[in-house]
Coordinates of C-alpha atoms and ligand atoms in Angstrom, one line a residue:
M647 CA 0.0 0.0 0.0
A648 CA 1.4 3.3 1.0
Q649 CA 5.1 3.9 1.3
T650 CA 6.5 5.0 4.7
P651 CA 7.5 8.6 4.8
N652 CA 11.0 7.6 5.6
S653 CA 11.4 6.2 2.1
A654 CA 10.6 9.6 0.6
A655 CA 14.3 10.6 0.8
E656 CA 15.2 7.3 -1.0
V657 CA 12.5 8.0 -3.6
S658 CA 14.0 11.5 -3.9
E659 CA 17.5 10.1 -4.5
E660 CA 16.1 7.7 -7.1
R661 CA 14.4 10.6 -8.9
A662 CA 17.5 12.8 -8.7
A663 CA 19.5 10.0 -10.4
S664 CA 16.9 9.7 -13.1
K665 CA 17.0 12.0 -16.2
R666 CA 17.2 15.7 -15.5
V667 CA 14.4 17.6 -17.0
G668 CA 15.3 20.8 -18.8
V669 CA 14.5 23.7 -16.5
L670 CA 11.2 25.0 -17.6
Q671 CA 11.2 23.6 -21.1
A672 CA 8.8 20.9 -20.1
L673 CA 6.2 23.6 -19.5
L674 CA 6.6 25.2 -23.0
P675 CA 3.9 23.0 -24.6
Y676 CA 1.5 24.4 -22.1
F677 CA 2.1 28.0 -23.3
A678 CA 1.8 27.1 -27.0
P679 CA -2.0 27.6 -27.2
Y680 CA -1.6 31.0 -25.6
K681 CA 1.0 32.5 -27.9
I682 CA -0.9 35.8 -28.2
W683 CA -0.9 36.2 -24.5
V684 CA 2.9 35.6 -24.3
V685 CA 3.4 38.2 -27.0
L686 CA 1.2 40.7 -25.2
A687 CA 3.0 40.1 -22.0
L688 CA 6.4 40.7 -23.7
A689 CA 5.1 43.9 -25.2
A690 CA 3.8 45.2 -21.9
L691 CA 7.2 44.3 -20.3
T692 CA 9.1 46.0 -23.0
I693 CA 7.0 49.2 -22.6
T694 CA 7.5 49.4 -18.8
A695 CA 11.2 48.6 -19.0
S696 CA 11.8 51.2 -21.8
V697 CA 10.0 53.8 -19.8
S698 CA 12.1 53.1 -16.8
L699 CA 15.2 53.4 -18.9
I700 CA 14.2 56.8 -20.4
L701 CA 13.9 58.4 -16.9
P702 CA 17.6 58.9 -16.2
V703 CA 18.1 60.7 -19.5
A704 CA 15.3 63.0 -18.5
A705 CA 17.0 63.5 -15.1
R706 CA 20.3 64.5 -16.9
R707 CA 18.4 66.9 -19.2
V708 CA 16.6 68.5 -16.2
I709 CA 19.8 68.9 -14.2
D710 CA 21.9 70.2 -17.1
G711 CA 18.9 72.3 -18.3
F712 CA 18.7 73.9 -14.9
S713 CA 22.3 74.9 -15.2
V714 CA 21.6 76.8 -18.5
G715 CA 18.4 78.2 -17.0
D716 CA 16.1 77.3 -20.0
V717 CA 12.7 77.2 -18.2
S718 CA 10.5 76.5 -21.3
L719 CA 12.5 73.4 -22.0
L720 CA 12.0 72.4 -18.4
N721 CA 8.2 72.7 -18.8
Q722 CA 8.3 70.6 -21.9
Y723 CA 10.2 67.9 -20.0
F724 CA 7.7 67.8 -17.2
M725 CA 4.7 67.5 -19.5
G726 CA 6.5 64.8 -21.4
A727 CA 7.1 63.1 -18.0
I728 CA 3.4 63.0 -17.2
A729 CA 2.7 61.4 -20.6
V730 CA 5.4 58.8 -19.9
A731 CA 3.8 58.1 -16.5
A732 CA 0.5 57.3 -18.2
I733 CA 2.3 54.9 -20.6
F734 CA 4.1 53.4 -17.7
A735 CA 0.9 52.9 -15.7
L736 CA -0.8 51.3 -18.7
G737 CA 2.1 49.0 -19.4
T738 CA 2.3 47.9 -15.8
G739 CA -1.5 47.2 -15.5
L740 CA -1.4 45.3 -18.8
R741 CA 1.6 43.3 -17.7
Y742 CA 0.0 42.3 -14.4
Y743 CA -3.3 41.3 -16.1
V744 CA -1.8 39.4 -19.0
V745 CA 0.9 37.6 -17.1
T746 CA -1.1 36.6 -14.1
R747 CA -4.0 35.4 -16.2
L748 CA -1.6 33.4 -18.4
G749 CA -0.1 31.9 -15.2
E750 CA -3.5 30.8 -13.9
R751 CA -4.5 29.4 -17.3
V752 CA -1.3 27.4 -17.8
V753 CA -1.5 26.0 -14.2
A754 CA -5.1 25.1 -14.6
D755 CA -4.3 23.2 -17.8
L756 CA -1.3 21.5 -16.1
R757 CA -3.4 20.4 -13.1
K758 CA -6.0 18.9 -15.5
A759 CA -3.4 17.2 -17.6
I760 CA -1.9 15.6 -14.5
F761 CA -5.2 14.5 -13.2
D762 CA -6.1 13.0 -16.5
R763 CA -2.9 11.0 -16.5
M764 CA -3.2 9.9 -12.9
I765 CA -6.9 8.8 -13.0
G766 CA -6.0 6.3 -15.8
M767 CA -2.9 4.8 -14.1
S768 CA -3.1 1.2 -13.2
P769 CA -2.9 0.2 -9.5
A770 CA 0.8 -0.8 -9.6
Y771 CA 1.7 2.9 -10.0
F772 CA 0.0 3.9 -6.8
E773 CA 1.7 1.2 -4.8
K774 CA 4.9 3.3 -4.9
L775 CA 3.3 6.7 -4.5
M776 CA 0.9 7.8 -1.8
T777 CA -2.2 9.5 -3.1
G778 CA -1.5 12.4 -0.7
E779 CA 1.8 12.9 -2.4
V780 CA 0.1 13.1 -5.8
L781 CA -2.3 15.6 -4.4
S782 CA 0.5 17.7 -2.9
R783 CA 2.2 17.8 -6.3
I784 CA -1.0 18.9 -8.0
T785 CA -1.6 21.6 -5.4
T786 CA 1.7 22.9 -3.9
D787 CA 4.0 22.2 -6.9
T788 CA 1.6 23.8 -9.3
T789 CA 1.2 26.8 -7.0
L790 CA 4.9 27.3 -7.0
I791 CA 5.0 27.2 -10.8
L792 CA 2.1 29.6 -10.8
S793 CA 4.1 32.1 -8.7
V794 CA 6.9 31.8 -11.1
I795 CA 4.9 32.2 -14.2
G796 CA 2.5 34.8 -12.7
S797 CA 5.2 37.0 -11.2
S798 CA 8.8 35.8 -11.0
A799 CA 9.1 35.1 -14.8
S800 CA 7.8 38.5 -15.7
W801 CA 10.0 40.2 -13.1
M802 CA 12.9 38.2 -14.5
L803 CA 12.2 39.4 -18.0
R804 CA 11.7 42.9 -16.9
N805 CA 14.9 42.9 -14.9
M806 CA 16.8 41.3 -17.9
L807 CA 15.5 44.1 -20.1
M808 CA 16.4 46.7 -17.5
M809 CA 19.9 45.2 -17.0
S810 CA 20.7 45.0 -20.7
G811 CA 19.1 48.3 -21.5
G812 CA 20.8 49.9 -18.5
L813 CA 24.1 48.6 -19.7
I814 CA 23.7 50.0 -23.2
M815 CA 22.7 53.4 -21.7
M816 CA 25.7 53.2 -19.4
L817 CA 28.0 52.5 -22.3
W818 CA 26.5 55.5 -24.1
T819 CA 26.9 57.8 -21.1
S820 CA 30.5 56.7 -20.3
P821 CA 32.3 53.9 -22.0
K822 CA 35.2 54.2 -19.6
L823 CA 33.2 53.7 -16.5
T824 CA 31.0 51.0 -18.1
G825 CA 34.2 49.1 -19.0
L826 CA 35.1 49.1 -15.3
V827 CA 31.6 48.0 -14.3
L828 CA 31.8 45.1 -16.7
L829 CA 34.8 43.7 -14.9
I830 CA 32.6 43.0 -12.0
V831 CA 30.1 40.8 -14.0
P832 CA 32.0 37.5 -13.8
L833 CA 32.2 37.9 -10.0
I834 CA 28.4 38.1 -10.0
L835 CA 27.7 35.3 -12.4
G836 CA 30.1 32.9 -10.7
P837 CA 28.2 32.3 -7.5
I838 CA 24.8 32.4 -9.3
L839 CA 25.8 29.4 -11.5
A840 CA 27.7 27.5 -8.8
L841 CA 25.1 27.7 -6.1
G842 CA 22.0 27.6 -8.5
R843 CA 22.4 23.9 -9.2
K844 CA 22.7 23.1 -5.5
L845 CA 19.6 25.2 -4.8
R846 CA 17.6 23.3 -7.3
G847 CA 18.5 20.0 -5.7
L848 CA 17.6 21.4 -2.3
S849 CA 14.3 22.8 -3.5
R850 CA 13.3 19.5 -5.0
Q851 CA 14.2 17.7 -1.7
N852 CA 12.1 20.2 0.1
Q853 CA 9.1 19.7 -2.2
D854 CA 9.5 15.9 -1.8
W855 CA 9.4 16.2 2.0
I856 CA 6.3 18.5 1.8
A857 CA 4.6 15.9 -0.3
A858 CA 5.6 13.1 2.1
S859 CA 4.2 15.2 4.9
S860 CA 0.9 15.6 3.0
G861 CA 0.8 11.9 2.2
K862 CA 1.3 11.1 5.9
A863 CA -1.4 13.6 7.0
S864 CA -4.0 12.4 4.5
E865 CA -3.3 8.7 5.4
S866 CA -3.7 9.4 9.2
L867 CA -6.7 11.7 8.8
L868 CA -8.5 9.3 6.6
S869 CA -8.1 6.6 9.3
A870 CA -8.4 8.9 12.3
Q871 CA -11.0 6.7 13.9
T872 CA -8.7 3.6 13.8
V873 CA -5.8 5.7 15.2
Q874 CA -8.0 6.9 18.1
A875 CA -9.4 3.5 18.7
F876 CA -5.9 2.2 19.2
T877 CA -5.0 5.4 21.2
H878 CA -2.2 6.1 18.7
E879 CA -2.9 9.8 18.4
A880 CA 0.5 10.7 19.9
R881 CA 2.3 8.3 17.7
S882 CA 0.6 9.6 14.6
S883 CA 1.4 13.1 15.7
T884 CA 5.1 12.2 16.2
E885 CA 5.2 10.5 12.8
F886 CA 3.7 13.6 11.1
S887 CA 5.9 15.9 13.1
N888 CA 9.0 14.0 12.0
V889 CA 8.2 14.3 8.3
T890 CA 7.2 17.9 8.8
E891 CA 10.4 18.7 10.6
K892 CA 12.3 17.1 7.7
A893 CA 10.4 19.4 5.3
Y894 CA 11.4 22.3 7.5
D895 CA 15.1 21.2 7.7
S896 CA 15.2 20.9 3.9
A897 CA 13.6 24.3 3.6
R898 CA 16.2 25.7 6.0
A899 CA 19.0 24.4 3.8
R900 CA 17.4 25.9 0.8
I901 CA 16.9 29.2 2.4
K902 CA 20.5 29.3 3.7
T903 CA 21.9 28.7 0.2
R904 CA 19.5 31.3 -1.3
A905 CA 20.4 33.9 1.3
L906 CA 24.1 33.3 0.7
I907 CA 23.7 33.7 -3.1
T908 CA 21.7 37.0 -2.6
M909 CA 24.3 38.3 -0.1
I910 CA 27.3 37.7 -2.3
I911 CA 25.7 39.1 -5.3
I912 CA 24.3 42.3 -3.7
F913 CA 27.7 43.0 -2.0
V914 CA 29.7 42.4 -5.2
A915 CA 27.3 44.4 -7.4
F916 CA 26.9 47.4 -5.1
S917 CA 30.5 47.7 -3.9
G918 CA 31.7 47.3 -7.5
V919 CA 29.4 50.0 -8.7
M920 CA 30.4 52.2 -5.8
G921 CA 34.1 51.7 -6.7
V922 CA 33.4 52.7 -10.3
L923 CA 31.5 55.8 -9.1
W924 CA 34.4 56.8 -7.0
I925 CA 36.4 57.1 -10.2
G926 CA 33.5 59.0 -11.8
A927 CA 33.4 61.5 -9.0
I928 CA 37.1 62.2 -9.5
D929 CA 36.4 62.7 -13.2
V930 CA 33.7 65.3 -12.4
R931 CA 36.1 67.2 -10.2
S932 CA 38.7 67.3 -12.9
G933 CA 36.1 68.4 -15.5
A934 CA 36.4 65.3 -17.7
T935 CA 32.6 64.8 -17.3
T936 CA 29.5 66.9 -16.4
A937 CA 27.6 66.4 -13.1
G938 CA 24.4 65.6 -15.2
Q939 CA 26.3 62.9 -17.0
L940 CA 27.5 61.4 -13.8
V941 CA 24.0 61.5 -12.3
Q942 CA 22.6 59.8 -15.4
F943 CA 25.4 57.1 -15.2
V944 CA 24.7 56.7 -11.4
I945 CA 21.0 56.0 -12.0
Y946 CA 21.8 53.6 -14.8
A947 CA 24.4 51.8 -12.7
A948 CA 21.9 51.6 -9.9
I949 CA 19.3 50.2 -12.3
V950 CA 21.7 47.6 -13.5
A951 CA 22.9 46.7 -10.0
S952 CA 19.4 46.4 -8.6
S953 CA 18.1 44.4 -11.6
T954 CA 21.1 42.1 -11.2
A955 CA 20.4 41.6 -7.5
A956 CA 16.7 41.0 -8.3
L957 CA 17.7 38.6 -11.1
S958 CA 19.8 36.6 -8.6
E959 CA 16.8 36.3 -6.3
L960 CA 14.5 35.4 -9.2
W961 CA 17.1 32.9 -10.5
S962 CA 16.8 31.1 -7.1
E963 CA 13.0 31.2 -7.4
L964 CA 13.3 29.7 -10.9
Q965 CA 15.5 26.9 -9.6
R966 CA 12.8 26.2 -7.1
A967 CA 10.2 26.1 -9.8
A968 CA 12.5 23.9 -11.8
G969 CA 12.5 21.4 -9.0
A970 CA 8.7 21.5 -8.8
T971 CA 8.5 21.1 -12.6
E972 CA 10.6 18.0 -12.5
R973 CA 8.2 16.5 -10.0
L974 CA 5.2 17.4 -12.1
V975 CA 6.8 16.2 -15.3
E976 CA 7.4 12.8 -13.6
L977 CA 3.6 12.6 -13.1
L978 CA 2.9 13.7 -16.7
E979 CA 5.3 11.4 -18.2
A980 CA 4.7 8.5 -15.8
E981 CA 4.9 5.2 -17.7
D982 CA 2.0 2.9 -17.0
S983 CA 3.0 -0.8 -16.9
I984 CA -0.4 -1.4 -18.5
A985 CA -1.1 0.2 -21.9
D986 CA -3.8 0.1 -24.5
P987 CA -2.7 -1.4 -27.9
Q988 CA -2.0 0.9 -30.9
E989 CA -4.5 -0.9 -33.0
P990 CA -7.1 -2.4 -30.7
I991 CA -9.4 -5.2 -31.6
P992 CA -13.1 -4.3 -30.8
A993 CA -14.3 -6.1 -27.6
K994 CA -17.3 -8.3 -27.6
P995 CA -18.8 -10.3 -24.7
G996 CA -18.0 -14.0 -24.7
A997 CA -16.2 -16.7 -22.7
L998 CA -13.6 -15.7 -20.1
V999 CA -10.6 -17.9 -20.3
F1000 CA -7.4 -18.2 -18.1
E1001 CA -4.7 -20.2 -19.8
D1002 CA -1.8 -21.3 -17.5
V1003 CA -1.7 -17.8 -15.9
K1004 CA 1.2 -17.1 -13.6
F1005 CA 1.3 -13.8 -11.7
A1006 CA 3.2 -12.1 -8.9
F1007 CA 2.4 -8.5 -7.8
P1008 CA 5.1 -6.0 -9.0
S1009 CA 5.9 -5.2 -5.3
R1010 CA 6.5 -8.8 -4.5
P1011 CA 8.0 -10.3 -7.6
D1012 CA 9.3 -13.5 -5.9
Q1013 CA 6.0 -14.4 -4.3
P1014 CA 3.6 -15.8 -6.9
A1015 CA -0.1 -14.9 -6.2
L1016 CA -1.2 -17.1 -9.1
N1017 CA 0.7 -20.1 -10.1
G1018 CA -0.6 -21.7 -13.3
V1019 CA -4.3 -21.0 -13.3
N1020 CA -6.5 -22.5 -16.0
F1021 CA -10.3 -22.1 -16.3
T1022 CA -13.0 -21.2 -18.8
I1023 CA -16.2 -19.5 -17.9
N1024 CA -18.7 -19.8 -20.8
P1025 CA -21.2 -17.0 -21.5
G1026 CA -24.2 -17.3 -19.0
E1027 CA -22.3 -19.6 -16.7
T1028 CA -21.9 -18.8 -12.9
V1029 CA -18.6 -19.9 -11.5
A1030 CA -17.6 -19.5 -7.9
L1031 CA -14.1 -19.1 -6.5
V1032 CA -13.6 -20.4 -3.0
G1033 CA -10.6 -21.1 -0.8
P1034 CA -8.7 -19.8 2.2
S1035 CA -7.7 -16.2 2.6
G1036 CA -4.8 -15.2 0.5
A1037 CA -5.4 -18.0 -2.0
G1038 CA -5.6 -15.6 -5.0
K1039 CA -9.3 -15.1 -5.5
S1040 CA -9.4 -11.3 -5.6
T1041 CA -6.2 -11.4 -7.7
I1042 CA -8.2 -13.3 -10.4
I1043 CA -10.9 -10.6 -10.3
Q1044 CA -8.2 -7.9 -10.7
L1045 CA -6.6 -9.7 -13.7
V1046 CA -10.0 -10.2 -15.4
Q1047 CA -10.3 -6.4 -15.5
R1048 CA -6.6 -6.1 -16.6
F1049 CA -5.5 -4.0 -13.7
F1050 CA -2.3 -6.1 -13.9
D1051 CA -0.8 -8.3 -16.6
P1052 CA 0.2 -11.8 -15.8
Q1053 CA 3.9 -12.7 -16.2
A1054 CA 3.0 -15.9 -18.1
G1055 CA 0.0 -17.3 -19.7
H1056 CA -3.0 -15.6 -21.4
I1057 CA -6.4 -14.2 -20.4
T1058 CA -8.9 -13.9 -23.1
F1059 CA -12.4 -12.5 -23.2
G1060 CA -14.7 -13.2 -26.2
G1061 CA -11.8 -15.0 -27.9
V1062 CA -9.4 -12.0 -27.8
A1063 CA -6.5 -11.6 -25.4
L1064 CA -7.1 -8.7 -23.0
P1065 CA -4.0 -6.7 -24.1
Q1066 CA -5.3 -6.7 -27.7
M1067 CA -8.3 -4.7 -26.7
R1068 CA -8.8 -1.2 -25.2
R1069 CA -9.3 -1.6 -21.5
S1070 CA -12.3 0.7 -21.5
D1071 CA -13.9 -1.4 -24.3
F1072 CA -14.0 -4.7 -22.4
R1073 CA -14.4 -3.2 -19.0
Q1074 CA -17.7 -1.7 -20.1
F1075 CA -19.0 -5.2 -20.4
M1076 CA -18.2 -5.9 -16.7
A1077 CA -19.9 -4.9 -13.5
L1078 CA -18.0 -5.2 -10.3
V1079 CA -18.9 -5.4 -6.7
P1080 CA -15.5 -5.1 -5.0
Q1081 CA -14.5 -6.5 -1.7
D1082 CA -14.3 -3.0 -0.1
P1083 CA -17.3 -1.2 -1.6
V1084 CA -16.4 2.3 -2.6
V1085 CA -19.0 5.0 -1.9
F1086 CA -18.3 8.5 -3.1
A1087 CA -19.0 11.8 -1.2
S1088 CA -22.3 12.4 -2.9
S1089 CA -26.0 11.3 -2.7
A1090 CA -27.2 7.7 -2.5
Y1091 CA -28.8 8.3 -5.9
D1092 CA -25.6 9.5 -7.6
N1093 CA -23.7 6.7 -6.1
I1094 CA -25.9 4.1 -7.7
L1095 CA -26.2 6.2 -11.0
F1096 CA -22.4 5.8 -11.2
G1097 CA -23.0 2.3 -12.5
R1098 CA -24.7 3.7 -15.6
P1099 CA -24.9 7.5 -15.8
S1100 CA -27.5 7.4 -18.6
A1101 CA -30.0 5.5 -16.5
S1102 CA -33.4 6.9 -15.5
R1103 CA -34.6 7.6 -12.0
D1104 CA -36.9 4.6 -12.2
E1105 CA -34.0 2.3 -13.3
V1106 CA -31.9 3.6 -10.3
I1107 CA -34.8 2.8 -7.9
A1108 CA -35.4 -0.6 -9.5
A1109 CA -31.6 -1.4 -9.1
A1110 CA -31.8 -0.3 -5.4
K1111 CA -34.8 -2.5 -4.9
A1112 CA -33.1 -5.5 -6.4
A1113 CA -30.1 -4.8 -4.1
A1114 CA -32.4 -4.7 -1.0
A1115 CA -31.3 -1.1 -0.6
D1116 CA -34.5 0.8 -1.4
D1117 CA -35.9 0.5 2.2
F1118 CA -32.9 1.9 4.0
I1119 CA -32.3 4.6 1.4
R1120 CA -35.9 5.9 1.7
A1121 CA -35.5 6.0 5.5
L1122 CA -32.5 8.4 5.1
P1123 CA -33.3 12.1 5.9
D1124 CA -33.5 13.1 2.2
G1125 CA -34.2 9.7 0.7
Y1126 CA -32.3 9.0 -2.5
D1127 CA -30.9 12.5 -2.4
S1128 CA -29.3 12.1 1.0
Y1129 CA -25.6 12.9 1.2
V1130 CA -23.7 9.8 2.4
G1131 CA -20.4 11.4 3.5
E1132 CA -16.9 11.0 2.4
R1133 CA -16.2 7.4 1.5
G1134 CA -19.8 6.8 2.6
V1135 CA -19.0 7.3 6.3
M1136 CA -22.7 8.0 7.1
L1137 CA -23.6 4.5 6.0
S1138 CA -23.2 1.1 7.7
G1139 CA -20.9 -1.5 6.1
G1140 CA -23.9 -3.5 4.8
Q1141 CA -25.6 -0.4 3.5
K1142 CA -22.4 0.6 1.5
Q1143 CA -22.3 -2.9 0.2
R1144 CA -25.9 -2.7 -1.0
I1145 CA -25.2 0.6 -2.7
A1146 CA -22.3 -1.1 -4.5
I1147 CA -24.5 -4.0 -5.5
A1148 CA -27.3 -1.7 -6.8
R1149 CA -24.6 0.2 -8.8
A1150 CA -23.4 -3.1 -10.4
I1151 CA -27.0 -4.2 -11.1
L1152 CA -27.7 -0.9 -12.8
R1153 CA -24.7 -1.3 -15.0
D1154 CA -26.5 -4.2 -16.6
A1155 CA -23.3 -5.7 -18.0
P1156 CA -22.9 -9.2 -19.5
V1157 CA -20.2 -10.1 -17.0
L1158 CA -20.8 -9.8 -13.3
L1159 CA -17.8 -9.9 -10.9
L1160 CA -18.8 -10.3 -7.3
D1161 CA -15.9 -10.2 -4.8
E1162 CA -17.3 -11.0 -1.4
A1163 CA -20.3 -9.0 -2.5
T1164 CA -22.6 -9.9 0.4
S1165 CA -20.1 -10.4 3.2
A1166 CA -21.3 -7.5 5.2
L1167 CA -25.0 -8.2 4.9
D1168 CA -27.3 -9.7 7.6
G1169 CA -28.9 -13.0 6.8
E1170 CA -32.2 -11.5 5.6
S1171 CA -30.7 -8.9 3.3
E1172 CA -28.2 -11.5 2.0
A1173 CA -31.0 -13.9 1.1
L1174 CA -32.8 -11.0 -0.7
V1175 CA -29.7 -9.9 -2.6
Q1176 CA -28.8 -13.5 -3.3
K1177 CA -32.2 -13.9 -5.1
A1178 CA -31.5 -10.8 -7.1
F1179 CA -28.1 -12.1 -8.1
E1180 CA -29.5 -15.4 -9.1
A1181 CA -32.1 -13.7 -11.3
L1182 CA -29.4 -11.4 -12.7
S1183 CA -26.9 -14.2 -13.3
K1184 CA -29.3 -16.1 -15.5
H1185 CA -28.2 -14.5 -18.8
R1186 CA -24.8 -13.4 -17.6
T1187 CA -21.3 -14.7 -17.1
T1188 CA -20.8 -14.5 -13.4
L1189 CA -17.6 -14.9 -11.4
V1190 CA -18.3 -14.9 -7.7
V1191 CA -15.8 -15.0 -4.8
A1192 CA -17.3 -16.0 -1.5
H1193 CA -16.2 -17.3 1.9
R1194 CA -19.7 -18.2 2.9
L1195 CA -20.3 -21.4 0.9
A1196 CA -24.0 -21.1 1.2
T1197 CA -23.9 -18.2 -1.2
V1198 CA -22.1 -20.3 -3.9
K1199 CA -23.8 -23.6 -3.4
N1200 CA -26.0 -23.1 -6.5
A1201 CA -23.1 -22.0 -8.8
D1202 CA -22.8 -24.0 -12.1
R1203 CA -19.2 -24.7 -11.1
I1204 CA -17.0 -24.1 -8.1
L1205 CA -13.3 -23.6 -8.4
V1206 CA -11.4 -24.4 -5.2
M1207 CA -8.2 -22.3 -4.8
D1208 CA -5.3 -22.7 -2.6
Q1209 CA -1.9 -21.0 -2.7
G1210 CA -2.5 -19.5 -6.2
Q1211 CA -3.7 -22.7 -7.8
I1212 CA -7.0 -24.3 -8.6
I1213 CA -6.8 -27.5 -6.7
A1214 CA -10.3 -28.8 -7.4
Q1215 CA -13.4 -28.0 -9.4
G1216 CA -16.9 -29.2 -9.7
T1217 CA -20.4 -28.7 -8.3
H1218 CA -21.1 -28.3 -4.6
A1219 CA -22.3 -31.9 -4.5
S1220 CA -19.4 -33.4 -6.4
L1221 CA -16.8 -31.5 -4.4
V1222 CA -18.4 -32.5 -1.1
A1223 CA -18.3 -36.1 -2.3
E1224 CA -14.6 -35.8 -3.3
G1225 CA -13.8 -35.1 0.3
G1226 CA -11.0 -32.5 -0.2
L1227 CA -10.4 -29.0 1.0
Y1228 CA -13.9 -27.9 -0.1
A1229 CA -15.6 -30.8 1.8
R1230 CA -13.7 -29.8 4.9
L1231 CA -14.7 -26.1 4.5
A1232 CA -18.3 -27.1 3.9
K1233 CA -18.4 -29.4 6.9
L1234 CA -17.0 -26.6 9.1
Q1235 CA -19.4 -24.0 7.8
F1236 CA -22.6 -26.0 7.5
S1237 CA -22.1 -27.6 10.9
Q1238 CA -21.6 -24.1 12.4
T1239 CA -24.8 -22.9 10.7
D1240 CA -26.6 -26.0 11.9
G1241 CA -25.4 -25.4 15.5
A1242 CA -26.3 -21.7 15.4
Ligands
ATP1486 N1 -1.3 -5.2 -4.2 C1 -0.7 -6.3 -3.8 N2 0.7 -6.3 -3.7 C2 1.3 -7.4 -3.3 N3 0.8 -8.5 -2.9 C3 -0.6 -8.6 -2.9 C4 -1.3 -7.4 -3.3 N4 -2.6 -7.8 -3.3 C5 -2.7 -9.0 -2.8 N5 -1.4 -9.5 -2.6 C6 -1.0 -10.8 -2.1 O1 -1.5 -11.8 -3.1 C7 -2.0 -13.0 -2.5 C8 -3.4 -13.2 -3.0 O2 -4.2 -12.2 -2.5 P1 -5.8 -12.2 -2.8 O3 -6.3 -10.8 -2.4 O4 -6.0 -12.6 -4.2 O5 -6.3 -13.3 -1.9 P2 -7.9 -13.8 -1.7 O6 -7.9 -15.2 -2.0 O7 -8.8 -12.9 -2.4 O8 -8.0 -13.6 -0.1 P3 -9.2 -13.1 0.8 O9 -10.2 -14.2 0.8 O10 -8.6 -12.8 2.1 O11 -9.7 -11.8 0.2 C9 -1.9 -12.7 -1.0 O12 -0.7 -13.4 -0.5 C10 -1.7 -11.2 -0.8 O13 -0.9 -10.9 0.3

């Protein structure tokens, strides 16, 4: 089932070793449909950056204009400045709107794409990853990307424009001083590049621990009642606290590196610029340059220095987002061990055949769950699977629906091997009542309707009646429209099971898969449901797993399983007469029933 949080670090290492995803390249396809927005955003950014770059020129003109005392020129400059302010405001507003909206759009698409990928993944995938972790990625990691697209990326572009534009203007103002400034650049780029990679690894580790912490929280909260019943609240809290502290520790390491990068860069950038200005001030004194020129140069130098400092911070942010992107791309590109064929053969109902099927679950490759299973269920036949716990009965039900592929042997349905058909094609011919009935957080009605969403209200009610569920549903506060709680917590085990049965009945599929379908029902309900099943099974292929032999006595054939093999088969009477495992189980159960 779920991995322990401790293994999150191992998983993280495993991931780090796997292929490195190009920083934000993986996100590019998500921007493709919104090219026009990207162009608009770039235009808005260019406008605001250009305006900021014009201001120092204006400052020089004003200062030098003052010195020649030309007031009319001054008036013109200030009127121009007001017009520029309007353009600046417009550009800034447009940038915010376009960029933020683009970010939200892309992240919404990304979330949907991940969900679409995840909902179709076969169960083996979720054995390694806790669902809470997947949720954390869909929420926290995408939020991080949103902040990068929505603000950091545009700030980054703006600062890049300001930095390069500022440099050009500096060069124009004073090539000598600019040359000196450029000597500082390698000192700034060095630490950015050296520490940036480290930061990305640390960010990724941090996100992994956050996900592990979400995974732990969702697992414990979902089973809060069991935790309380065993008085393990403190233990659960400690476990959660440990993972959360790990997340904090990794965040601390990330923050430390980021603070270091920022500190180095700001110091180098500002002290370097100050040094250059020092020289400039000497030039003004000697008359080699005007005061206005130096002021213009100072402002450009300040723009370049502050945009460089901002870029270093944003670079760190981008590294963080790159870590998050890696984690999301892993979900988007997750390989499913089960895949649909390129050219599927259309599915049609027919016999269900297992031919020498050998299977071990991926998580336990050395422990075969099925060890050479052969059987055929002809259309319309009812076959029961019985045997001790862990014999492999539910495994057969899972393989019939191709949630896993066997390592050896073949499973065919209607004469075609399962991997040659699209999974949704043959699954639509199957109705399942699983061992643990799943009830969704919605109404009783919607839960039954899930079996066949096109069904009418009358059909839903008829299915509920057949599943002996109508009476209890009507007694709920809002009848069929009553909310049944998350995972059906407002229902009893037997009620949940009857909802699951009604859902399967409504599905009206040619193959009925019943895995301990009536195990939670009282004798009376079970007898009623049993009758419904018998009526339903008449024209259907039915595979039924049951511990209570009374429920399978009338099956056309009973397959007795033990340790992944079918050790006997026949009718109830013939198996009892044979005197094997089945006869022993029957004796035990029927004598208990007699005694009761
Ligand atoms: N997802 C899984 N990963 C690894 N092993 C599994 C998994 N599911 C089941 N198994 C193992 O496979 C074997 C067969 O399990 P299966 O659920 O088919 O038994 P069963 O006959 O249905 O038992 P029960 O009557 O208790 O439901 C068991 O040893 C079980 O531990």
